[in-house]
Amino acid sequence: MNVHDHQHGHDHDHDHGHAHGASHGGHGHAHAPADFGRAFAIGVALNTGFVLVEAAYGFVANSTALLADAGHNLSDVLGLLVAWAAATASKRQPSERFTYGLKSSSILAALFNALFLLVAIGAIAFEAIRRFAEPSPVSGGVVMIVAAIGIAVNGATALLFMKGGKSDINVRGAFLHMAADAAVSLGVVVAGLVILYTGWLWLDPAVSLAIAALIFWGTWGLLRDSVTMSLAAAPPNMPMQEVLAFLQGRDGVVEVHDLHVWPMSTTETALTAHLVMPAGHPGDAFLRDVCEALGRQFSIGHATLQVEIEGVECPLAPAHVV
């Protein structure tokens, strides 16, 4: 997760009904990530145009390889549209029912794209295995030229998303889609050249299987991260023990419990925790400073801290209680 800027226009005080002292929460609000709407629009336009061209030449050249690749590219256009819709939905204002807005839609989109990639891998592998049994000649220069155009289109689209992929797995999913397509097109060109000179028809499905394996290798991380995010797991690079030690080390804090860290979206992280402070509530400035520090050091943009006074044990204090 990348470090976000934080705004603190106001702090909120919450009364959670504990017997000893009101509980107070400080909230840090992270700025929205970079706007990739333009990148999604360009990617969708480029790839839709290429799908139409590739399908047309597939019919003209009687090439099932080009038609299959056009179908694969069409699936990527759908994937881009889903990711774009999620990025747009995540900016919606909160409502009474969706109090966080629709930020988590970006997590669902990343999961959908990972599953979509796995389906595409299965289709590629199935076709490759079938062609081992029934070798078919490569359709020559037309196929190679169109595949080369595919490298340019998909490579250019992938570059649009490369920078944002480090901080947003939804954007990373779009990048993987495009990079995978560029790899598929490159494999078609290379295999076509070798087959034209050697006549090794088995090379085409062999290269397809190798590409499918590479795509699976890249997709597995996206699938794993999106599934764990869907289960409200802490981000994989979140040092939970360091977060706990940081909170325990604040002046006046003798115990920290009910600590939870989870992703609100593919770019924003939330935290809640109970701080036991026998000397009494330290004031709103303390909460604001802690929230700002959590943002700077751990990229946690939405922190809610509940202060408790010793005397009555909190029912959420035991580690096994959620």
PDB file of C-alpha atoms in Angstrom:
ATOM      1  CA  MET A   1       0.000   0.000   0.000  1.00  0.00           C
ATOM      2  CA  ASN A   2       1.300   3.428  -0.820  1.00  0.00           C
ATOM      3  CA  VAL A   3       1.542   6.274   1.657  1.00  0.00           C
ATOM      4  CA  HIS A   4      -1.440   8.609   1.337  1.00  0.00           C
ATOM      5  CA  ASP A   5      -1.793  12.227   2.327  1.00  0.00           C
ATOM      6  CA  HIS A   6      -4.180  12.846   5.215  1.00  0.00           C
ATOM      7  CA  GLN A   7      -6.752  15.504   5.968  1.00  0.00           C
ATOM      8  CA  HIS A   8      -8.000  16.193   9.473  1.00  0.00           C
ATOM      9  CA  GLY A   9     -10.767  18.719   9.247  1.00  0.00           C
ATOM     10  CA  HIS A  10     -12.345  17.394  12.422  1.00  0.00           C
ATOM     11  CA  ASP A  11     -12.160  14.540  14.913  1.00  0.00           C
ATOM     12  CA  HIS A  12     -15.189  12.605  16.006  1.00  0.00           C
ATOM     13  CA  ASP A  13     -16.039  11.588  19.553  1.00  0.00           C
ATOM     14  CA  HIS A  14     -17.980   8.359  19.936  1.00  0.00           C
ATOM     15  CA  ASP A  15     -19.751   7.153  23.058  1.00  0.00           C
ATOM     16  CA  HIS A  16     -19.649   3.353  23.061  1.00  0.00           C
ATOM     17  CA  GLY A  17     -21.399   2.976  26.421  1.00  0.00           C
ATOM     18  CA  HIS A  18     -18.446   1.771  28.518  1.00  0.00           C
ATOM     19  CA  ALA A  19     -18.804   2.396  32.227  1.00  0.00           C
ATOM     20  CA  HIS A  20     -15.528   4.250  32.678  1.00  0.00           C
ATOM     21  CA  GLY A  21     -15.154   7.239  30.420  1.00  0.00           C
ATOM     22  CA  ALA A  22     -16.427   8.047  26.979  1.00  0.00           C
ATOM     23  CA  SER A  23     -14.590   6.507  24.089  1.00  0.00           C
ATOM     24  CA  HIS A  24     -13.190   8.691  21.340  1.00  0.00           C
ATOM     25  CA  GLY A  25     -12.164   7.986  17.771  1.00  0.00           C
ATOM     26  CA  GLY A  26      -9.847   9.941  15.511  1.00  0.00           C
ATOM     27  CA  HIS A  27     -10.229   9.495  11.772  1.00  0.00           C
ATOM     28  CA  GLY A  28      -7.625  10.037   9.081  1.00  0.00           C
ATOM     29  CA  HIS A  29      -8.996  10.374   5.569  1.00  0.00           C
ATOM     30  CA  ALA A  30      -6.750   9.359   2.708  1.00  0.00           C
ATOM     31  CA  HIS A  31      -6.857  11.188  -0.576  1.00  0.00           C
ATOM     32  CA  ALA A  32      -8.166   9.182  -3.503  1.00  0.00           C
ATOM     33  CA  PRO A  33      -5.562   7.386  -5.624  1.00  0.00           C
ATOM     34  CA  ALA A  34      -4.503   8.693  -9.008  1.00  0.00           C
ATOM     35  CA  ASP A  35      -7.330   8.924 -11.536  1.00  0.00           C
ATOM     36  CA  PHE A  36      -6.928   6.145 -14.101  1.00  0.00           C
ATOM     37  CA  GLY A  37     -10.198   6.937 -15.878  1.00  0.00           C
ATOM     38  CA  ARG A  38      -8.325   8.254 -18.921  1.00  0.00           C
ATOM     39  CA  ALA A  39      -6.103   5.162 -19.030  1.00  0.00           C
ATOM     40  CA  PHE A  40      -9.152   2.882 -18.878  1.00  0.00           C
ATOM     41  CA  ALA A  41     -10.880   4.858 -21.647  1.00  0.00           C
ATOM     42  CA  ILE A  42      -7.826   4.689 -23.926  1.00  0.00           C
ATOM     43  CA  GLY A  43      -7.318   0.995 -23.143  1.00  0.00           C
ATOM     44  CA  VAL A  44     -10.929   0.099 -23.914  1.00  0.00           C
ATOM     45  CA  ALA A  45     -10.932   2.112 -27.167  1.00  0.00           C
ATOM     46  CA  LEU A  46      -7.623   0.672 -28.431  1.00  0.00           C
ATOM     47  CA  ASN A  47      -8.487  -2.909 -27.611  1.00  0.00           C
ATOM     48  CA  THR A  48     -12.040  -2.744 -28.958  1.00  0.00           C
ATOM     49  CA  GLY A  49     -10.666  -1.442 -32.260  1.00  0.00           C
ATOM     50  CA  PHE A  50      -8.036  -4.177 -32.347  1.00  0.00           C
ATOM     51  CA  VAL A  51     -10.616  -6.900 -31.602  1.00  0.00           C
ATOM     52  CA  LEU A  52     -12.657  -5.776 -34.618  1.00  0.00           C
ATOM     53  CA  VAL A  53      -9.581  -5.708 -36.895  1.00  0.00           C
ATOM     54  CA  GLU A  54      -8.287  -9.063 -35.628  1.00  0.00           C
ATOM     55  CA  ALA A  55     -11.662 -10.776 -36.011  1.00  0.00           C
ATOM     56  CA  ALA A  56     -12.043  -9.392 -39.561  1.00  0.00           C
ATOM     57  CA  TYR A  57      -8.594 -10.640 -40.614  1.00  0.00           C
ATOM     58  CA  GLY A  58      -9.288 -13.938 -38.871  1.00  0.00           C
ATOM     59  CA  PHE A  59     -12.246 -14.504 -41.193  1.00  0.00           C
ATOM     60  CA  VAL A  60     -10.309 -13.285 -44.258  1.00  0.00           C
ATOM     61  CA  ALA A  61      -7.275 -15.480 -43.519  1.00  0.00           C
ATOM     62  CA  ASN A  62      -9.434 -18.384 -42.284  1.00  0.00           C
ATOM     63  CA  SER A  63      -7.340 -18.382 -39.126  1.00  0.00           C
ATOM     64  CA  THR A  64      -8.818 -19.910 -35.987  1.00  0.00           C
ATOM     65  CA  ALA A  65      -5.750 -18.666 -34.092  1.00  0.00           C
ATOM     66  CA  LEU A  66      -6.598 -15.038 -34.864  1.00  0.00           C
ATOM     67  CA  LEU A  67     -10.288 -15.571 -34.090  1.00  0.00           C
ATOM     68  CA  ALA A  68      -9.434 -17.222 -30.774  1.00  0.00           C
ATOM     69  CA  ASP A  69      -7.037 -14.395 -29.908  1.00  0.00           C
ATOM     70  CA  ALA A  70      -9.727 -11.857 -30.836  1.00  0.00           C
ATOM     71  CA  GLY A  71     -12.066 -13.581 -28.382  1.00  0.00           C
ATOM     72  CA  HIS A  72      -9.343 -13.464 -25.733  1.00  0.00           C
ATOM     73  CA  ASN A  73      -8.826  -9.753 -26.358  1.00  0.00           C
ATOM     74  CA  LEU A  74     -12.582  -9.209 -26.119  1.00  0.00           C
ATOM     75  CA  SER A  75     -12.506 -10.801 -22.658  1.00  0.00           C
ATOM     76  CA  ASP A  76      -9.820  -8.273 -21.718  1.00  0.00           C
ATOM     77  CA  VAL A  77     -12.017  -5.407 -22.906  1.00  0.00           C
ATOM     78  CA  LEU A  78     -14.756  -6.714 -20.591  1.00  0.00           C
ATOM     79  CA  GLY A  79     -12.200  -6.977 -17.781  1.00  0.00           C
ATOM     80  CA  LEU A  80     -11.103  -3.373 -18.342  1.00  0.00           C
ATOM     81  CA  LEU A  81     -14.735  -2.222 -18.303  1.00  0.00           C
ATOM     82  CA  VAL A  82     -15.331  -4.006 -14.977  1.00  0.00           C
ATOM     83  CA  ALA A  83     -12.190  -2.471 -13.452  1.00  0.00           C
ATOM     84  CA  TRP A  84     -13.149   0.966 -14.793  1.00  0.00           C
ATOM     85  CA  ALA A  85     -16.677   0.675 -13.407  1.00  0.00           C
ATOM     86  CA  ALA A  86     -15.289  -0.318  -9.996  1.00  0.00           C
ATOM     87  CA  ALA A  87     -12.801   2.577  -9.993  1.00  0.00           C
ATOM     88  CA  THR A  88     -15.686   4.943 -10.763  1.00  0.00           C
ATOM     89  CA  ALA A  89     -18.044   3.351  -8.214  1.00  0.00           C
ATOM     90  CA  SER A  90     -15.408   3.579  -5.468  1.00  0.00           C
ATOM     91  CA  LYS A  91     -15.619   7.403  -5.687  1.00  0.00           C
ATOM     92  CA  ARG A  92     -19.328   7.464  -4.832  1.00  0.00           C
ATOM     93  CA  GLN A  93     -20.279   9.331  -1.695  1.00  0.00           C
ATOM     94  CA  PRO A  94     -21.305   7.312   1.394  1.00  0.00           C
ATOM     95  CA  SER A  95     -24.998   6.690   1.982  1.00  0.00           C
ATOM     96  CA  GLU A  96     -27.063   5.531   4.954  1.00  0.00           C
ATOM     97  CA  ARG A  97     -26.758   1.937   3.767  1.00  0.00           C
ATOM     98  CA  PHE A  98     -23.267   2.023   2.233  1.00  0.00           C
ATOM     99  CA  THR A  99     -21.523   4.017   4.930  1.00  0.00           C
ATOM    100  CA  TYR A 100     -18.100   3.526   3.305  1.00  0.00           C
ATOM    101  CA  GLY A 101     -19.482   4.339  -0.139  1.00  0.00           C
ATOM    102  CA  LEU A 102     -18.620   1.661  -2.701  1.00  0.00           C
ATOM    103  CA  LYS A 103     -14.878   1.637  -2.113  1.00  0.00           C
ATOM    104  CA  SER A 104     -14.721  -2.152  -1.704  1.00  0.00           C
ATOM    105  CA  SER A 105     -16.099  -2.619  -5.242  1.00  0.00           C
ATOM    106  CA  SER A 106     -12.498  -2.247  -6.410  1.00  0.00           C
ATOM    107  CA  ILE A 107     -11.628  -5.397  -4.413  1.00  0.00           C
ATOM    108  CA  LEU A 108     -14.488  -7.326  -6.023  1.00  0.00           C
ATOM    109  CA  ALA A 109     -13.365  -6.148  -9.472  1.00  0.00           C
ATOM    110  CA  ALA A 110      -9.799  -7.341  -8.817  1.00  0.00           C
ATOM    111  CA  LEU A 111     -11.160 -10.743  -7.751  1.00  0.00           C
ATOM    112  CA  PHE A 112     -13.391 -10.920 -10.841  1.00  0.00           C
ATOM    113  CA  ASN A 113     -10.465 -10.056 -13.120  1.00  0.00           C
ATOM    114  CA  ALA A 114      -8.263 -12.715 -11.514  1.00  0.00           C
ATOM    115  CA  LEU A 115     -10.976 -15.340 -12.065  1.00  0.00           C
ATOM    116  CA  PHE A 116     -11.488 -14.058 -15.615  1.00  0.00           C
ATOM    117  CA  LEU A 117      -7.756 -14.491 -16.305  1.00  0.00           C
ATOM    118  CA  LEU A 118      -7.915 -18.064 -15.025  1.00  0.00           C
ATOM    119  CA  VAL A 119     -10.788 -18.783 -17.448  1.00  0.00           C
ATOM    120  CA  ALA A 120      -8.727 -17.299 -20.291  1.00  0.00           C
ATOM    121  CA  ILE A 121      -5.760 -19.470 -19.276  1.00  0.00           C
ATOM    122  CA  GLY A 122      -8.001 -22.545 -19.361  1.00  0.00           C
ATOM    123  CA  ALA A 123      -9.235 -21.631 -22.851  1.00  0.00           C
ATOM    124  CA  ILE A 124      -5.678 -21.161 -24.136  1.00  0.00           C
ATOM    125  CA  ALA A 125      -4.509 -24.451 -22.606  1.00  0.00           C
ATOM    126  CA  PHE A 126      -7.543 -26.345 -23.960  1.00  0.00           C
ATOM    127  CA  GLU A 127      -6.954 -25.056 -27.488  1.00  0.00           C
ATOM    128  CA  ALA A 128      -3.223 -25.814 -27.273  1.00  0.00           C
ATOM    129  CA  ILE A 129      -3.821 -29.415 -26.163  1.00  0.00           C
ATOM    130  CA  ARG A 130      -6.395 -29.892 -28.942  1.00  0.00           C
ATOM    131  CA  ARG A 131      -3.902 -28.646 -31.528  1.00  0.00           C
ATOM    132  CA  PHE A 132      -1.298 -31.142 -30.308  1.00  0.00           C
ATOM    133  CA  ALA A 133      -3.749 -33.848 -31.382  1.00  0.00           C
ATOM    134  CA  GLU A 134      -4.796 -32.055 -34.572  1.00  0.00           C
ATOM    135  CA  PRO A 135      -1.876 -29.926 -35.850  1.00  0.00           C
ATOM    136  CA  SER A 136      -2.925 -27.108 -38.163  1.00  0.00           C
ATOM    137  CA  PRO A 137      -0.613 -24.950 -40.293  1.00  0.00           C
ATOM    138  CA  VAL A 138       0.034 -21.374 -39.274  1.00  0.00           C
ATOM    139  CA  SER A 139      -1.636 -18.978 -41.729  1.00  0.00           C
ATOM    140  CA  GLY A 140       1.567 -17.178 -42.661  1.00  0.00           C
ATOM    141  CA  GLY A 141       2.413 -13.509 -42.869  1.00  0.00           C
ATOM    142  CA  VAL A 142      -1.083 -12.113 -42.219  1.00  0.00           C
ATOM    143  CA  VAL A 143      -1.297 -13.819 -38.830  1.00  0.00           C
ATOM    144  CA  MET A 144       2.176 -12.605 -37.866  1.00  0.00           C
ATOM    145  CA  ILE A 145       1.491  -9.003 -38.928  1.00  0.00           C
ATOM    146  CA  VAL A 146      -1.802  -8.851 -37.016  1.00  0.00           C
ATOM    147  CA  ALA A 147      -0.161 -10.448 -33.962  1.00  0.00           C
ATOM    148  CA  ALA A 148       2.628  -7.847 -34.163  1.00  0.00           C
ATOM    149  CA  ILE A 149      -0.006  -5.094 -34.124  1.00  0.00           C
ATOM    150  CA  GLY A 150      -1.431  -6.835 -31.053  1.00  0.00           C
ATOM    151  CA  ILE A 151       1.938  -6.526 -29.307  1.00  0.00           C
ATOM    152  CA  ALA A 152       1.949  -2.773 -29.950  1.00  0.00           C
ATOM    153  CA  VAL A 153      -1.665  -2.220 -28.851  1.00  0.00           C
ATOM    154  CA  ASN A 154      -1.489  -4.350 -25.712  1.00  0.00           C
ATOM    155  CA  GLY A 155       2.004  -3.185 -24.798  1.00  0.00           C
ATOM    156  CA  ALA A 156       0.978   0.479 -25.060  1.00  0.00           C
ATOM    157  CA  THR A 157      -2.139  -0.169 -22.958  1.00  0.00           C
ATOM    158  CA  ALA A 158      -0.118  -2.033 -20.320  1.00  0.00           C
ATOM    159  CA  LEU A 159       2.238   0.948 -19.996  1.00  0.00           C
ATOM    160  CA  LEU A 160      -0.759   3.155 -19.106  1.00  0.00           C
ATOM    161  CA  PHE A 161      -1.373   1.026 -16.004  1.00  0.00           C
ATOM    162  CA  MET A 162       2.191   0.049 -15.065  1.00  0.00           C
ATOM    163  CA  LYS A 163       2.786   2.903 -12.589  1.00  0.00           C
ATOM    164  CA  GLY A 164      -0.476   2.470 -10.663  1.00  0.00           C
ATOM    165  CA  GLY A 165      -0.099  -1.308 -10.371  1.00  0.00           C
ATOM    166  CA  LYS A 166       2.271  -0.952  -7.429  1.00  0.00           C
ATOM    167  CA  SER A 167      -0.374   0.671  -5.221  1.00  0.00           C
ATOM    168  CA  ASP A 168      -3.695  -0.674  -6.514  1.00  0.00           C
ATOM    169  CA  ILE A 169      -4.277  -4.350  -7.290  1.00  0.00           C
ATOM    170  CA  ASN A 170      -7.273  -3.378  -9.404  1.00  0.00           C
ATOM    171  CA  VAL A 171      -4.971  -1.400 -11.715  1.00  0.00           C
ATOM    172  CA  ARG A 172      -2.454  -4.246 -11.466  1.00  0.00           C
ATOM    173  CA  GLY A 173      -5.129  -6.601 -12.744  1.00  0.00           C
ATOM    174  CA  ALA A 174      -5.631  -4.363 -15.792  1.00  0.00           C
ATOM    175  CA  PHE A 175      -1.862  -4.257 -16.316  1.00  0.00           C
ATOM    176  CA  LEU A 176      -1.621  -8.058 -16.128  1.00  0.00           C
ATOM    177  CA  HIS A 177      -4.441  -8.426 -18.659  1.00  0.00           C
ATOM    178  CA  MET A 178      -2.656  -6.227 -21.187  1.00  0.00           C
ATOM    179  CA  ALA A 179       0.834  -7.580 -20.510  1.00  0.00           C
ATOM    180  CA  ALA A 180      -0.496 -11.135 -20.882  1.00  0.00           C
ATOM    181  CA  ASP A 181      -2.058 -10.275 -24.234  1.00  0.00           C
ATOM    182  CA  ALA A 182       1.186  -8.723 -25.453  1.00  0.00           C
ATOM    183  CA  ALA A 183       2.995 -11.927 -24.424  1.00  0.00           C
ATOM    184  CA  VAL A 184       0.444 -14.053 -26.269  1.00  0.00           C
ATOM    185  CA  SER A 185       0.874 -11.966 -29.435  1.00  0.00           C
ATOM    186  CA  LEU A 186       4.667 -12.140 -29.144  1.00  0.00           C
ATOM    187  CA  GLY A 187       4.451 -15.911 -28.793  1.00  0.00           C
ATOM    188  CA  VAL A 188       2.330 -16.110 -31.954  1.00  0.00           C
ATOM    189  CA  VAL A 189       4.873 -14.041 -33.908  1.00  0.00           C
ATOM    190  CA  VAL A 190       7.918 -16.002 -32.705  1.00  0.00           C
ATOM    191  CA  ALA A 191       6.264 -19.382 -33.155  1.00  0.00           C
ATOM    192  CA  GLY A 192       5.034 -18.353 -36.603  1.00  0.00           C
ATOM    193  CA  LEU A 193       8.532 -17.377 -37.719  1.00  0.00           C
ATOM    194  CA  VAL A 194      10.086 -20.618 -36.497  1.00  0.00           C
ATOM    195  CA  ILE A 195       7.302 -22.754 -37.979  1.00  0.00           C
ATOM    196  CA  LEU A 196       7.605 -21.030 -41.378  1.00  0.00           C
ATOM    197  CA  TYR A 197      11.302 -21.887 -41.497  1.00  0.00           C
ATOM    198  CA  THR A 198      11.212 -25.353 -39.877  1.00  0.00           C
ATOM    199  CA  GLY A 199       7.686 -26.719 -40.343  1.00  0.00           C
ATOM    200  CA  TRP A 200       7.475 -27.653 -36.649  1.00  0.00           C
ATOM    201  CA  LEU A 201       3.681 -27.446 -36.208  1.00  0.00           C
ATOM    202  CA  TRP A 202       3.934 -28.706 -32.622  1.00  0.00           C
ATOM    203  CA  LEU A 203       5.739 -25.499 -31.648  1.00  0.00           C
ATOM    204  CA  ASP A 204       2.592 -23.376 -31.861  1.00  0.00           C
ATOM    205  CA  PRO A 205       0.608 -25.235 -29.144  1.00  0.00           C
ATOM    206  CA  ALA A 206       3.803 -25.687 -27.102  1.00  0.00           C
ATOM    207  CA  VAL A 207       4.370 -21.921 -27.023  1.00  0.00           C
ATOM    208  CA  SER A 208       0.688 -21.412 -26.140  1.00  0.00           C
ATOM    209  CA  LEU A 209       1.032 -23.703 -23.116  1.00  0.00           C
ATOM    210  CA  ALA A 210       4.198 -21.919 -22.004  1.00  0.00           C
ATOM    211  CA  ILE A 211       2.430 -18.550 -22.247  1.00  0.00           C
ATOM    212  CA  ALA A 212      -0.562 -19.923 -20.302  1.00  0.00           C
ATOM    213  CA  ALA A 213       1.829 -21.035 -17.549  1.00  0.00           C
ATOM    214  CA  LEU A 214       3.416 -17.565 -17.400  1.00  0.00           C
ATOM    215  CA  ILE A 215       0.008 -15.873 -17.209  1.00  0.00           C
ATOM    216  CA  PHE A 216      -1.017 -18.254 -14.407  1.00  0.00           C
ATOM    217  CA  TRP A 217       2.157 -17.399 -12.485  1.00  0.00           C
ATOM    218  CA  GLY A 218       1.308 -13.692 -12.638  1.00  0.00           C
ATOM    219  CA  THR A 219      -2.399 -14.204 -11.970  1.00  0.00           C
ATOM    220  CA  TRP A 220      -1.932 -16.317  -8.851  1.00  0.00           C
ATOM    221  CA  GLY A 221      -0.625 -13.356  -6.835  1.00  0.00           C
ATOM    222  CA  LEU A 222      -3.533 -11.174  -7.970  1.00  0.00           C
ATOM    223  CA  LEU A 223      -6.029 -13.920  -7.065  1.00  0.00           C
ATOM    224  CA  ARG A 224      -4.429 -14.507  -3.653  1.00  0.00           C
ATOM    225  CA  ASP A 225      -4.340 -10.794  -2.780  1.00  0.00           C
ATOM    226  CA  SER A 226      -7.907 -10.118  -3.955  1.00  0.00           C
ATOM    227  CA  VAL A 227      -9.282 -13.122  -2.037  1.00  0.00           C
ATOM    228  CA  THR A 228      -7.506 -12.133   1.192  1.00  0.00           C
ATOM    229  CA  MET A 229      -8.708  -8.539   0.761  1.00  0.00           C
ATOM    230  CA  SER A 230     -12.263  -9.836   0.312  1.00  0.00           C
ATOM    231  CA  LEU A 231     -11.855 -11.616   3.665  1.00  0.00           C
ATOM    232  CA  ALA A 232     -10.823  -8.325   5.334  1.00  0.00           C
ATOM    233  CA  ALA A 233      -7.265  -9.555   5.912  1.00  0.00           C
ATOM    234  CA  ALA A 234      -4.587  -7.002   6.741  1.00  0.00           C
ATOM    235  CA  PRO A 235      -2.610  -5.960   3.638  1.00  0.00           C
ATOM    236  CA  PRO A 236       0.250  -8.412   2.988  1.00  0.00           C
ATOM    237  CA  ASN A 237       2.923  -5.774   3.642  1.00  0.00           C
ATOM    238  CA  MET A 238       1.312  -4.491   6.857  1.00  0.00           C
ATOM    239  CA  PRO A 239       3.688  -5.073   9.840  1.00  0.00           C
ATOM    240  CA  MET A 240       1.035  -5.824  12.442  1.00  0.00           C
ATOM    241  CA  GLN A 241       3.509  -6.282  15.308  1.00  0.00           C
ATOM    242  CA  GLU A 242       5.040  -2.896  14.537  1.00  0.00           C
ATOM    243  CA  VAL A 243       1.591  -1.277  14.469  1.00  0.00           C
ATOM    244  CA  LEU A 244       0.795  -2.860  17.850  1.00  0.00           C
ATOM    245  CA  ALA A 245       4.149  -1.769  19.294  1.00  0.00           C
ATOM    246  CA  PHE A 246       3.608   1.767  17.985  1.00  0.00           C
ATOM    247  CA  LEU A 247       0.225   2.068  19.732  1.00  0.00           C
ATOM    248  CA  GLN A 248       1.536   0.472  22.940  1.00  0.00           C
ATOM    249  CA  GLY A 249       4.380   2.965  22.964  1.00  0.00           C
ATOM    250  CA  ARG A 250       2.164   6.074  23.081  1.00  0.00           C
ATOM    251  CA  ASP A 251       2.344   8.065  26.328  1.00  0.00           C
ATOM    252  CA  GLY A 252      -0.262   6.899  28.826  1.00  0.00           C
ATOM    253  CA  VAL A 253      -1.173   3.686  26.992  1.00  0.00           C
ATOM    254  CA  VAL A 254      -0.781   0.579  29.166  1.00  0.00           C
ATOM    255  CA  GLU A 255      -2.621  -1.897  26.957  1.00  0.00           C
ATOM    256  CA  VAL A 256      -3.952  -2.238  23.405  1.00  0.00           C
ATOM    257  CA  HIS A 257      -6.671  -4.721  22.438  1.00  0.00           C
ATOM    258  CA  ASP A 258      -9.335  -5.329  19.791  1.00  0.00           C
ATOM    259  CA  LEU A 259      -6.832  -4.203  17.139  1.00  0.00           C
ATOM    260  CA  HIS A 260      -8.086  -4.699  13.581  1.00  0.00           C
ATOM    261  CA  VAL A 261      -6.575  -3.599  10.281  1.00  0.00           C
ATOM    262  CA  TRP A 262      -8.361  -4.228   6.989  1.00  0.00           C
ATOM    263  CA  PRO A 263      -8.583  -2.850   3.431  1.00  0.00           C
ATOM    264  CA  MET A 264     -11.484  -0.498   2.700  1.00  0.00           C
ATOM    265  CA  SER A 265     -10.569  -0.642  -0.982  1.00  0.00           C
ATOM    266  CA  THR A 266      -7.586  -1.658  -3.091  1.00  0.00           C
ATOM    267  CA  THR A 267      -5.806   1.564  -2.050  1.00  0.00           C
ATOM    268  CA  GLU A 268      -7.135   2.515   1.410  1.00  0.00           C
ATOM    269  CA  THR A 269      -6.600   0.838   4.778  1.00  0.00           C
ATOM    270  CA  ALA A 270      -8.609   1.185   8.006  1.00  0.00           C
ATOM    271  CA  LEU A 271      -7.760   0.469  11.653  1.00  0.00           C
ATOM    272  CA  THR A 272      -9.716   0.206  14.881  1.00  0.00           C
ATOM    273  CA  ALA A 273      -8.236  -0.345  18.336  1.00  0.00           C
ATOM    274  CA  HIS A 274      -9.015   0.051  22.041  1.00  0.00           C
ATOM    275  CA  LEU A 275      -6.387   1.926  24.084  1.00  0.00           C
ATOM    276  CA  VAL A 276      -6.393   1.422  27.869  1.00  0.00           C
ATOM    277  CA  MET A 277      -5.240   4.706  29.457  1.00  0.00           C
ATOM    278  CA  PRO A 278      -5.645   4.749  33.294  1.00  0.00           C
ATOM    279  CA  ALA A 279      -4.734   8.448  33.585  1.00  0.00           C
ATOM    280  CA  GLY A 280      -7.822   9.422  31.630  1.00  0.00           C
ATOM    281  CA  HIS A 281      -8.615  10.632  28.147  1.00  0.00           C
ATOM    282  CA  PRO A 282      -5.581  12.436  26.644  1.00  0.00           C
ATOM    283  CA  GLY A 283      -7.592  14.838  24.454  1.00  0.00           C
ATOM    284  CA  ASP A 284      -8.359  15.200  20.763  1.00  0.00           C
ATOM    285  CA  ALA A 285      -4.855  16.469  19.899  1.00  0.00           C
ATOM    286  CA  PHE A 286      -3.423  13.111  21.045  1.00  0.00           C
ATOM    287  CA  LEU A 287      -5.852  11.194  18.814  1.00  0.00           C
ATOM    288  CA  ARG A 288      -5.120  13.432  15.836  1.00  0.00           C
ATOM    289  CA  ASP A 289      -1.352  13.028  16.260  1.00  0.00           C
ATOM    290  CA  VAL A 290      -1.617   9.227  16.532  1.00  0.00           C
ATOM    291  CA  CYS A 291      -3.818   9.035  13.418  1.00  0.00           C
ATOM    292  CA  GLU A 292      -1.439  11.230  11.436  1.00  0.00           C
ATOM    293  CA  ALA A 293       1.504   9.073  12.518  1.00  0.00           C
ATOM    294  CA  LEU A 294      -0.361   5.895  11.513  1.00  0.00           C
ATOM    295  CA  GLY A 295      -0.858   7.441   8.087  1.00  0.00           C
ATOM    296  CA  ARG A 296       2.783   8.462   7.678  1.00  0.00           C
ATOM    297  CA  GLN A 297       4.369   5.255   8.964  1.00  0.00           C
ATOM    298  CA  PHE A 298       1.873   2.558   7.917  1.00  0.00           C
ATOM    299  CA  SER A 299      -0.329   4.132   5.186  1.00  0.00           C
ATOM    300  CA  ILE A 300      -3.414   3.708   7.393  1.00  0.00           C
ATOM    301  CA  GLY A 301      -5.786   6.455   6.295  1.00  0.00           C
ATOM    302  CA  HIS A 302      -8.890   5.641   8.393  1.00  0.00           C
ATOM    303  CA  ALA A 303      -8.127   5.048  12.077  1.00  0.00           C
ATOM    304  CA  THR A 304     -10.680   4.850  14.899  1.00  0.00           C
ATOM    305  CA  LEU A 305      -9.276   4.725  18.432  1.00  0.00           C
ATOM    306  CA  GLN A 306     -11.371   3.999  21.524  1.00  0.00           C
ATOM    307  CA  VAL A 307      -9.977   5.143  24.857  1.00  0.00           C
ATOM    308  CA  GLU A 308     -10.843   3.094  27.957  1.00  0.00           C
ATOM    309  CA  ILE A 309     -10.173   3.746  31.629  1.00  0.00           C
ATOM    310  CA  GLU A 310      -9.141   0.795  33.780  1.00  0.00           C
ATOM    311  CA  GLY A 311     -11.754  -0.562  36.175  1.00  0.00           C
ATOM    312  CA  VAL A 312     -14.220  -2.582  34.109  1.00  0.00           C
ATOM    313  CA  GLU A 313     -12.800  -5.191  31.772  1.00  0.00           C
ATOM    314  CA  CYS A 314     -13.752  -4.628  28.131  1.00  0.00           C
ATOM    315  CA  PRO A 315     -15.677  -7.622  26.712  1.00  0.00           C
ATOM    316  CA  LEU A 316     -13.557  -7.348  23.553  1.00  0.00           C
ATOM    317  CA  ALA A 317     -10.238  -7.461  25.433  1.00  0.00           C
ATOM    318  CA  PRO A 318      -9.488 -11.218  25.135  1.00  0.00           C
ATOM    319  CA  ALA A 319      -7.385 -11.889  22.028  1.00  0.00           C
ATOM    320  CA  HIS A 320      -9.736 -14.654  20.801  1.00  0.00           C
ATOM    321  CA  VAL A 321     -12.812 -12.386  20.866  1.00  0.00           C
ATOM    322  CA  VAL A 322     -13.748 -10.643  17.612  1.00  0.00           C
TER     323      VAL A 322
END
